[in-house]
């Protein structure tokens, strides 16, 4: 399922127009991204949780030349499935 499929399902199950359903999906995703960018943890009970992990910079090697290279630190989002999601998939 992709974003367009999700919009179609939302449209079929509610009275929303396609544009209205697309706006709801966009608001949800934008809010999720904003919360993670602010360092907040996002939890949807029973479904999943999202949080951001910080990675420090480190020294790596260029595989072609063997030259040492500084890999900069970064932040990455992580997803953890909730109990109900796990049970629903493992029926």
PDB file of N, CA and C in Angstrom:
ATOM      1  N   UNK A   1       0.853  -1.179   0.000  1.00  0.00           N
ATOM      2  CA  UNK A   1       0.000   0.000   0.000  1.00  0.00           C
ATOM      3  C   UNK A   1       0.893   1.236   0.000  1.00  0.00           C
ATOM      4  N   UNK A   2       0.562   2.183  -0.836  1.00  0.00           N
ATOM      5  CA  UNK A   2       1.298   3.444  -0.864  1.00  0.00           C
ATOM      6  C   UNK A   2       0.362   4.581  -0.433  1.00  0.00           C
ATOM      7  N   UNK A   3       0.849   5.804  -0.508  1.00  0.00           N
ATOM      8  CA  UNK A   3       0.076   6.956  -0.037  1.00  0.00           C
ATOM      9  C   UNK A   3      -1.229   7.102  -0.818  1.00  0.00           C
ATOM     10  N   UNK A   4      -1.196   6.895  -2.130  1.00  0.00           N
ATOM     11  CA  UNK A   4      -2.414   7.020  -2.934  1.00  0.00           C
ATOM     12  C   UNK A   4      -3.447   5.963  -2.561  1.00  0.00           C
ATOM     13  N   UNK A   5      -2.984   4.746  -2.280  1.00  0.00           N
ATOM     14  CA  UNK A   5      -3.896   3.686  -1.842  1.00  0.00           C
ATOM     15  C   UNK A   5      -4.545   4.048  -0.505  1.00  0.00           C
ATOM     16  N   UNK A   6      -3.756   4.609   0.388  1.00  0.00           N
ATOM     17  CA  UNK A   6      -4.271   5.029   1.687  1.00  0.00           C
ATOM     18  C   UNK A   6      -5.332   6.120   1.525  1.00  0.00           C
ATOM     19  N   UNK A   7      -5.105   7.043   0.622  1.00  0.00           N
ATOM     20  CA  UNK A   7      -6.081   8.106   0.347  1.00  0.00           C
ATOM     21  C   UNK A   7      -7.381   7.506  -0.191  1.00  0.00           C
ATOM     22  N   UNK A   8      -7.272   6.534  -1.083  1.00  0.00           N
ATOM     23  CA  UNK A   8      -8.464   5.883  -1.654  1.00  0.00           C
ATOM     24  C   UNK A   8      -9.269   5.164  -0.575  1.00  0.00           C
ATOM     25  N   UNK A   9      -8.588   4.455   0.324  1.00  0.00           N
ATOM     26  CA  UNK A   9      -9.279   3.736   1.405  1.00  0.00           C
ATOM     27  C   UNK A   9      -9.984   4.729   2.318  1.00  0.00           C
ATOM     28  N   UNK A  10      -9.303   5.806   2.674  1.00  0.00           N
ATOM     29  CA  UNK A  10      -9.894   6.826   3.530  1.00  0.00           C
ATOM     30  C   UNK A  10     -11.113   7.452   2.860  1.00  0.00           C
ATOM     31  N   UNK A  11     -11.034   7.686   1.566  1.00  0.00           N
ATOM     32  CA  UNK A  11     -12.152   8.261   0.807  1.00  0.00           C
ATOM     33  C   UNK A  11     -13.354   7.319   0.810  1.00  0.00           C
ATOM     34  N   UNK A  12     -13.100   6.025   0.604  1.00  0.00           N
ATOM     35  CA  UNK A  12     -14.190   5.052   0.545  1.00  0.00           C
ATOM     36  C   UNK A  12     -14.871   4.849   1.896  1.00  0.00           C
ATOM     37  N   UNK A  13     -14.112   4.917   2.985  1.00  0.00           N
ATOM     38  CA  UNK A  13     -14.665   4.636   4.314  1.00  0.00           C
ATOM     39  C   UNK A  13     -15.265   5.859   5.000  1.00  0.00           C
ATOM     40  N   UNK A  14     -15.099   7.040   4.426  1.00  0.00           N
ATOM     41  CA  UNK A  14     -15.641   8.264   5.029  1.00  0.00           C
ATOM     42  C   UNK A  14     -16.411   9.055   3.983  1.00  0.00           C
ATOM     43  N   UNK A  15     -16.940  10.185   4.393  1.00  0.00           N
ATOM     44  CA  UNK A  15     -17.660  11.072   3.469  1.00  0.00           C
ATOM     45  C   UNK A  15     -16.716  12.059   2.794  1.00  0.00           C
ATOM     46  N   UNK A  16     -15.432  11.917   2.993  1.00  0.00           N
ATOM     47  CA  UNK A  16     -14.469  12.870   2.455  1.00  0.00           C
ATOM     48  C   UNK A  16     -14.329  12.747   0.944  1.00  0.00           C
ATOM     49  N   UNK A  17     -14.039  13.873   0.319  1.00  0.00           N
ATOM     50  CA  UNK A  17     -13.696  13.853  -1.101  1.00  0.00           C
ATOM     51  C   UNK A  17     -12.253  13.353  -1.222  1.00  0.00           C
ATOM     52  N   UNK A  18     -11.811  13.126  -2.445  1.00  0.00           N
ATOM     53  CA  UNK A  18     -10.428  12.689  -2.649  1.00  0.00           C
ATOM     54  C   UNK A  18      -9.453  13.742  -2.123  1.00  0.00           C
ATOM     55  N   UNK A  19      -9.780  15.018  -2.373  1.00  0.00           N
ATOM     56  CA  UNK A  19      -8.916  16.104  -1.916  1.00  0.00           C
ATOM     57  C   UNK A  19      -8.896  16.186  -0.388  1.00  0.00           C
ATOM     58  N   UNK A  20     -10.062  15.985   0.222  1.00  0.00           N
ATOM     59  CA  UNK A  20     -10.146  16.008   1.681  1.00  0.00           C
ATOM     60  C   UNK A  20      -9.364  14.870   2.315  1.00  0.00           C
ATOM     61  N   UNK A  21      -9.481  13.683   1.727  1.00  0.00           N
ATOM     62  CA  UNK A  21      -8.749  12.523   2.226  1.00  0.00           C
ATOM     63  C   UNK A  21      -7.246  12.732   2.057  1.00  0.00           C
ATOM     64  N   UNK A  22      -6.839  13.306   0.924  1.00  0.00           N
ATOM     65  CA  UNK A  22      -5.423  13.581   0.685  1.00  0.00           C
ATOM     66  C   UNK A  22      -4.899  14.586   1.705  1.00  0.00           C
ATOM     67  N   UNK A  23      -5.718  15.582   2.053  1.00  0.00           N
ATOM     68  CA  UNK A  23      -5.303  16.580   3.036  1.00  0.00           C
ATOM     69  C   UNK A  23      -5.128  15.955   4.420  1.00  0.00           C
ATOM     70  N   UNK A  24      -6.021  15.050   4.795  1.00  0.00           N
ATOM     71  CA  UNK A  24      -5.903  14.364   6.091  1.00  0.00           C
ATOM     72  C   UNK A  24      -4.612  13.559   6.149  1.00  0.00           C
ATOM     73  N   UNK A  25      -4.314  12.830   5.093  1.00  0.00           N
ATOM     74  CA  UNK A  25      -3.086  12.033   5.052  1.00  0.00           C
ATOM     75  C   UNK A  25      -1.859  12.938   5.118  1.00  0.00           C
ATOM     76  N   UNK A  26      -1.878  14.028   4.371  1.00  0.00           N
ATOM     77  CA  UNK A  26      -0.751  14.976   4.393  1.00  0.00           C
ATOM     78  C   UNK A  26      -0.562  15.597   5.774  1.00  0.00           C
ATOM     79  N   UNK A  27      -1.664  15.969   6.421  1.00  0.00           N
ATOM     80  CA  UNK A  27      -1.576  16.540   7.772  1.00  0.00           C
ATOM     81  C   UNK A  27      -0.965  15.533   8.727  1.00  0.00           C
ATOM     82  N   UNK A  28      -1.381  14.277   8.637  1.00  0.00           N
ATOM     83  CA  UNK A  28      -0.837  13.236   9.511  1.00  0.00           C
ATOM     84  C   UNK A  28       0.667  13.082   9.298  1.00  0.00           C
ATOM     85  N   UNK A  29       1.085  12.929   8.045  1.00  0.00           N
ATOM     86  CA  UNK A  29       2.508  12.732   7.760  1.00  0.00           C
ATOM     87  C   UNK A  29       3.333  13.967   8.132  1.00  0.00           C
ATOM     88  N   UNK A  30       2.832  15.154   7.826  1.00  0.00           N
ATOM     89  CA  UNK A  30       3.549  16.387   8.172  1.00  0.00           C
ATOM     90  C   UNK A  30       3.696  16.532   9.684  1.00  0.00           C
ATOM     91  N   UNK A  31       2.643  16.197  10.429  1.00  0.00           N
ATOM     92  CA  UNK A  31       2.698  16.281  11.890  1.00  0.00           C
ATOM     93  C   UNK A  31       3.692  15.280  12.456  1.00  0.00           C
ATOM     94  N   UNK A  32       3.733  14.095  11.886  1.00  0.00           N
ATOM     95  CA  UNK A  32       4.684  13.067  12.312  1.00  0.00           C
ATOM     96  C   UNK A  32       6.119  13.540  12.071  1.00  0.00           C
ATOM     97  N   UNK A  33       6.381  14.077  10.901  1.00  0.00           N
ATOM     98  CA  UNK A  33       7.720  14.565  10.556  1.00  0.00           C
ATOM     99  C   UNK A  33       8.119  15.734  11.458  1.00  0.00           C
ATOM    100  N   UNK A  34       7.196  16.669  11.691  1.00  0.00           N
ATOM    101  CA  UNK A  34       7.492  17.817  12.552  1.00  0.00           C
ATOM    102  C   UNK A  34       7.827  17.381  13.970  1.00  0.00           C
ATOM    103  N   UNK A  35       7.058  16.438  14.498  1.00  0.00           N
ATOM    104  CA  UNK A  35       7.302  15.961  15.864  1.00  0.00           C
ATOM    105  C   UNK A  35       8.672  15.294  15.960  1.00  0.00           C
ATOM    106  N   UNK A  36       9.012  14.452  14.989  1.00  0.00           N
ATOM    107  CA  UNK A  36      10.318  13.779  15.005  1.00  0.00           C
ATOM    108  C   UNK A  36      11.452  14.784  14.833  1.00  0.00           C
ATOM    109  N   UNK A  37      11.248  15.791  13.996  1.00  0.00           N
ATOM    110  CA  UNK A  37      12.269  16.820  13.783  1.00  0.00           C
ATOM    111  C   UNK A  37      12.514  17.618  15.062  1.00  0.00           C
ATOM    112  N   UNK A  38      11.483  17.748  15.908  1.00  0.00           N
ATOM    113  CA  UNK A  38      11.618  18.450  17.179  1.00  0.00           C
ATOM    114  C   UNK A  38      12.166  17.558  18.292  1.00  0.00           C
ATOM    115  N   UNK A  39      12.454  16.299  17.964  1.00  0.00           N
ATOM    116  CA  UNK A  39      13.009  15.382  18.950  1.00  0.00           C
ATOM    117  C   UNK A  39      11.963  14.665  19.783  1.00  0.00           C
ATOM    118  N   UNK A  40      10.699  14.809  19.423  1.00  0.00           N
ATOM    119  CA  UNK A  40       9.626  14.147  20.164  1.00  0.00           C
ATOM    120  C   UNK A  40       9.494  12.692  19.740  1.00  0.00           C
ATOM    121  N   UNK A  41       8.946  11.893  20.640  1.00  0.00           N
ATOM    122  CA  UNK A  41       8.629  10.502  20.348  1.00  0.00           C
ATOM    123  C   UNK A  41       7.160  10.466  19.956  1.00  0.00           C
ATOM    124  N   UNK A  42       6.817   9.742  18.908  1.00  0.00           N
ATOM    125  CA  UNK A  42       5.430   9.631  18.458  1.00  0.00           C
ATOM    126  C   UNK A  42       4.965   8.205  18.727  1.00  0.00           C
ATOM    127  N   UNK A  43       3.859   8.086  19.469  1.00  0.00           N
ATOM    128  CA  UNK A  43       3.340   6.757  19.795  1.00  0.00           C
ATOM    129  C   UNK A  43       1.870   6.685  19.416  1.00  0.00           C
ATOM    130  N   UNK A  44       1.526   5.673  18.629  1.00  0.00           N
ATOM    131  CA  UNK A  44       0.143   5.392  18.280  1.00  0.00           C
ATOM    132  C   UNK A  44      -0.166   4.064  18.958  1.00  0.00           C
ATOM    133  N   UNK A  45      -0.842   4.134  20.092  1.00  0.00           N
ATOM    134  CA  UNK A  45      -1.059   2.971  20.955  1.00  0.00           C
ATOM    135  C   UNK A  45      -1.562   1.767  20.170  1.00  0.00           C
ATOM    136  N   UNK A  46      -0.902   0.632  20.388  1.00  0.00           N
ATOM    137  CA  UNK A  46      -1.292  -0.614  19.754  1.00  0.00           C
ATOM    138  C   UNK A  46      -0.760  -0.782  18.346  1.00  0.00           C
ATOM    139  N   UNK A  47      -0.418   0.320  17.697  1.00  0.00           N
ATOM    140  CA  UNK A  47       0.039   0.234  16.315  1.00  0.00           C
ATOM    141  C   UNK A  47       1.558   0.320  16.214  1.00  0.00           C
ATOM    142  N   UNK A  48       2.124   1.449  16.653  1.00  0.00           N
ATOM    143  CA  UNK A  48       3.562   1.622  16.494  1.00  0.00           C
ATOM    144  C   UNK A  48       4.050   2.835  17.266  1.00  0.00           C
ATOM    145  N   UNK A  49       5.360   2.979  17.310  1.00  0.00           N
ATOM    146  CA  UNK A  49       5.968   4.188  17.844  1.00  0.00           C
ATOM    147  C   UNK A  49       7.156   4.552  16.960  1.00  0.00           C
ATOM    148  N   UNK A  50       7.450   5.830  16.930  1.00  0.00           N
ATOM    149  CA  UNK A  50       8.570   6.358  16.165  1.00  0.00           C
ATOM    150  C   UNK A  50       9.449   7.158  17.109  1.00  0.00           C
ATOM    151  N   UNK A  51      10.752   7.073  16.916  1.00  0.00           N
ATOM    152  CA  UNK A  51      11.672   7.929  17.648  1.00  0.00           C
ATOM    153  C   UNK A  51      12.904   8.165  16.783  1.00  0.00           C
ATOM    154  N   UNK A  52      13.715   9.118  17.192  1.00  0.00           N
ATOM    155  CA  UNK A  52      14.905   9.482  16.427  1.00  0.00           C
ATOM    156  C   UNK A  52      16.145   9.005  17.188  1.00  0.00           C
ATOM    157  N   UNK A  53      17.063   8.353  16.470  1.00  0.00           N
ATOM    158  CA  UNK A  53      18.336   7.935  17.051  1.00  0.00           C
ATOM    159  C   UNK A  53      19.437   8.850  16.523  1.00  0.00           C
ATOM    160  N   UNK A  54      20.321   9.243  17.424  1.00  0.00           N
ATOM    161  CA  UNK A  54      21.472  10.059  17.053  1.00  0.00           C
ATOM    162  C   UNK A  54      22.683   9.163  16.835  1.00  0.00           C
ATOM    163  N   UNK A  55      23.364   9.370  15.741  1.00  0.00           N
ATOM    164  CA  UNK A  55      24.611   8.656  15.462  1.00  0.00           C
ATOM    165  C   UNK A  55      25.756   9.655  15.459  1.00  0.00           C
ATOM    166  N   UNK A  56      26.803   9.346  16.195  1.00  0.00           N
ATOM    167  CA  UNK A  56      27.969  10.222  16.257  1.00  0.00           C
ATOM    168  C   UNK A  56      28.794  10.060  14.989  1.00  0.00           C
ATOM    169  N   UNK A  57      29.639  11.036  14.732  1.00  0.00           N
ATOM    170  CA  UNK A  57      30.537  10.931  13.579  1.00  0.00           C
ATOM    171  C   UNK A  57      31.624   9.904  13.888  1.00  0.00           C
ATOM    172  N   UNK A  58      32.196   9.349  12.837  1.00  0.00           N
ATOM    173  CA  UNK A  58      33.261   8.356  13.000  1.00  0.00           C
ATOM    174  C   UNK A  58      34.175   8.390  11.792  1.00  0.00           C
ATOM    175  N   UNK A  59      35.314   7.749  11.944  1.00  0.00           N
ATOM    176  CA  UNK A  59      36.283   7.666  10.849  1.00  0.00           C
ATOM    177  C   UNK A  59      36.019   6.379  10.065  1.00  0.00           C
ATOM    178  N   UNK A  60      35.791   6.521   8.766  1.00  0.00           N
ATOM    179  CA  UNK A  60      35.588   5.379   7.886  1.00  0.00           C
ATOM    180  C   UNK A  60      36.695   5.333   6.849  1.00  0.00           C
ATOM    181  N   UNK A  61      36.593   4.404   5.940  1.00  0.00           N
ATOM    182  CA  UNK A  61      37.595   4.268   4.871  1.00  0.00           C
ATOM    183  C   UNK A  61      36.901   4.258   3.523  1.00  0.00           C
ATOM    184  N   UNK A  62      37.532   4.939   2.569  1.00  0.00           N
ATOM    185  CA  UNK A  62      37.070   4.896   1.195  1.00  0.00           C
ATOM    186  C   UNK A  62      37.482   3.533   0.650  1.00  0.00           C
ATOM    187  N   UNK A  63      36.530   2.694   0.208  1.00  0.00           N
ATOM    188  CA  UNK A  63      36.879   1.343  -0.251  1.00  0.00           C
ATOM    189  C   UNK A  63      37.790   1.311  -1.488  1.00  0.00           C
ATOM    190  N   UNK A  64      37.716   2.341  -2.334  1.00  0.00           N
ATOM    191  CA  UNK A  64      38.563   2.368  -3.533  1.00  0.00           C
ATOM    192  C   UNK A  64      40.007   2.703  -3.205  1.00  0.00           C
ATOM    193  N   UNK A  65      40.182   3.765  -2.411  1.00  0.00           N
ATOM    194  CA  UNK A  65      41.537   4.265  -2.178  1.00  0.00           C
ATOM    195  C   UNK A  65      42.115   3.862  -0.831  1.00  0.00           C
ATOM    196  N   UNK A  66      41.258   3.429   0.097  1.00  0.00           N
ATOM    197  CA  UNK A  66      41.731   3.100   1.432  1.00  0.00           C
ATOM    198  C   UNK A  66      41.951   4.338   2.288  1.00  0.00           C
ATOM    199  N   UNK A  67      41.682   5.498   1.743  1.00  0.00           N
ATOM    200  CA  UNK A  67      41.870   6.761   2.453  1.00  0.00           C
ATOM    201  C   UNK A  67      40.874   6.870   3.613  1.00  0.00           C
ATOM    202  N   UNK A  68      41.333   7.409   4.744  1.00  0.00           N
ATOM    203  CA  UNK A  68      40.467   7.619   5.897  1.00  0.00           C
ATOM    204  C   UNK A  68      39.574   8.836   5.632  1.00  0.00           C
ATOM    205  N   UNK A  69      38.298   8.681   5.965  1.00  0.00           N
ATOM    206  CA  UNK A  69      37.310   9.720   5.702  1.00  0.00           C
ATOM    207  C   UNK A  69      36.466   9.928   6.962  1.00  0.00           C
ATOM    208  N   UNK A  70      36.176  11.182   7.295  1.00  0.00           N
ATOM    209  CA  UNK A  70      35.306  11.479   8.424  1.00  0.00           C
ATOM    210  C   UNK A  70      33.851  11.363   7.973  1.00  0.00           C
ATOM    211  N   UNK A  71      33.124  10.467   8.608  1.00  0.00           N
ATOM    212  CA  UNK A  71      31.700  10.303   8.330  1.00  0.00           C
ATOM    213  C   UNK A  71      30.958  11.182   9.346  1.00  0.00           C
ATOM    214  N   UNK A  72      30.190  12.167   8.902  1.00  0.00           N
ATOM    215  CA  UNK A  72      29.529  13.080   9.837  1.00  0.00           C
ATOM    216  C   UNK A  72      28.408  12.387  10.626  1.00  0.00           C
ATOM    217  N   UNK A  73      28.107  12.928  11.796  1.00  0.00           N
ATOM    218  CA  UNK A  73      27.010  12.407  12.596  1.00  0.00           C
ATOM    219  C   UNK A  73      25.676  12.650  11.898  1.00  0.00           C
ATOM    220  N   UNK A  74      24.679  11.889  12.297  1.00  0.00           N
ATOM    221  CA  UNK A  74      23.361  12.055  11.676  1.00  0.00           C
ATOM    222  C   UNK A  74      22.273  11.574  12.622  1.00  0.00           C
ATOM    223  N   UNK A  75      21.058  11.920  12.289  1.00  0.00           N
ATOM    224  CA  UNK A  75      19.885  11.485  13.031  1.00  0.00           C
ATOM    225  C   UNK A  75      19.008  10.689  12.072  1.00  0.00           C
ATOM    226  N   UNK A  76      18.506   9.549  12.545  1.00  0.00           N
ATOM    227  CA  UNK A  76      17.647   8.715  11.709  1.00  0.00           C
ATOM    228  C   UNK A  76      16.384   8.328  12.464  1.00  0.00           C
ATOM    229  N   UNK A  77      15.232   8.307  11.784  1.00  0.00           N
ATOM    230  CA  UNK A  77      13.994   7.876  12.442  1.00  0.00           C
ATOM    231  C   UNK A  77      13.951   6.350  12.563  1.00  0.00           C
ATOM    232  N   UNK A  78      13.372   5.872  13.675  1.00  0.00           N
ATOM    233  CA  UNK A  78      13.192   4.447  13.880  1.00  0.00           C
ATOM    234  C   UNK A  78      11.741   4.149  14.193  1.00  0.00           C
ATOM    235  N   UNK A  79      11.293   2.991  13.742  1.00  0.00           N
ATOM    236  CA  UNK A  79       9.920   2.532  13.875  1.00  0.00           C
ATOM    237  C   UNK A  79       9.921   1.275  14.734  1.00  0.00           C
ATOM    238  N   UNK A  80       8.995   1.200  15.679  1.00  0.00           N
ATOM    239  CA  UNK A  80       8.848  -0.012  16.475  1.00  0.00           C
ATOM    240  C   UNK A  80       7.379  -0.418  16.436  1.00  0.00           C
ATOM    241  N   UNK A  81       7.109  -1.645  16.004  1.00  0.00           N
ATOM    242  CA  UNK A  81       5.738  -2.130  15.892  1.00  0.00           C
ATOM    243  C   UNK A  81       5.140  -2.364  17.277  1.00  0.00           C
ATOM    244  N   UNK A  82       3.847  -2.050  17.425  1.00  0.00           N
ATOM    245  CA  UNK A  82       3.125  -2.276  18.667  1.00  0.00           C
ATOM    246  C   UNK A  82       2.578  -3.689  18.735  1.00  0.00           C
ATOM    247  N   UNK A  83       2.082  -4.046  19.919  1.00  0.00           N
ATOM    248  CA  UNK A  83       1.590  -5.401  20.175  1.00  0.00           C
ATOM    249  C   UNK A  83       0.452  -5.788  19.227  1.00  0.00           C
ATOM    250  N   UNK A  84      -0.536  -4.890  19.061  1.00  0.00           N
ATOM    251  CA  UNK A  84      -1.682  -5.219  18.207  1.00  0.00           C
ATOM    252  C   UNK A  84      -1.267  -5.388  16.745  1.00  0.00           C
ATOM    253  N   UNK A  85      -0.321  -4.586  16.282  1.00  0.00           N
ATOM    254  CA  UNK A  85       0.168  -4.715  14.906  1.00  0.00           C
ATOM    255  C   UNK A  85       0.878  -6.061  14.730  1.00  0.00           C
ATOM    256  N   UNK A  86       1.718  -6.416  15.684  1.00  0.00           N
ATOM    257  CA  UNK A  86       2.419  -7.687  15.608  1.00  0.00           C
ATOM    258  C   UNK A  86       1.452  -8.858  15.582  1.00  0.00           C
ATOM    259  N   UNK A  87       0.456  -8.799  16.471  1.00  0.00           N
ATOM    260  CA  UNK A  87      -0.541  -9.881  16.518  1.00  0.00           C
ATOM    261  C   UNK A  87      -1.380  -9.920  15.250  1.00  0.00           C
ATOM    262  N   UNK A  88      -1.716  -8.762  14.688  1.00  0.00           N
ATOM    263  CA  UNK A  88      -2.525  -8.718  13.472  1.00  0.00           C
ATOM    264  C   UNK A  88      -1.793  -9.280  12.267  1.00  0.00           C
ATOM    265  N   UNK A  89      -0.484  -9.099  12.213  1.00  0.00           N
ATOM    266  CA  UNK A  89       0.293  -9.606  11.098  1.00  0.00           C
ATOM    267  C   UNK A  89       0.548 -11.096  11.247  1.00  0.00           C
ATOM    268  N   UNK A  90       0.694 -11.553  12.490  1.00  0.00           N
ATOM    269  CA  UNK A  90       1.043 -12.952  12.759  1.00  0.00           C
ATOM    270  C   UNK A  90      -0.195 -13.819  12.993  1.00  0.00           C
ATOM    271  N   UNK A  91      -1.353 -13.359  12.568  1.00  0.00           N
ATOM    272  CA  UNK A  91      -2.599 -14.072  12.799  1.00  0.00           C
ATOM    273  C   UNK A  91      -2.353 -15.534  12.805  1.00  0.00           C
TER     274      UNK A  91
END
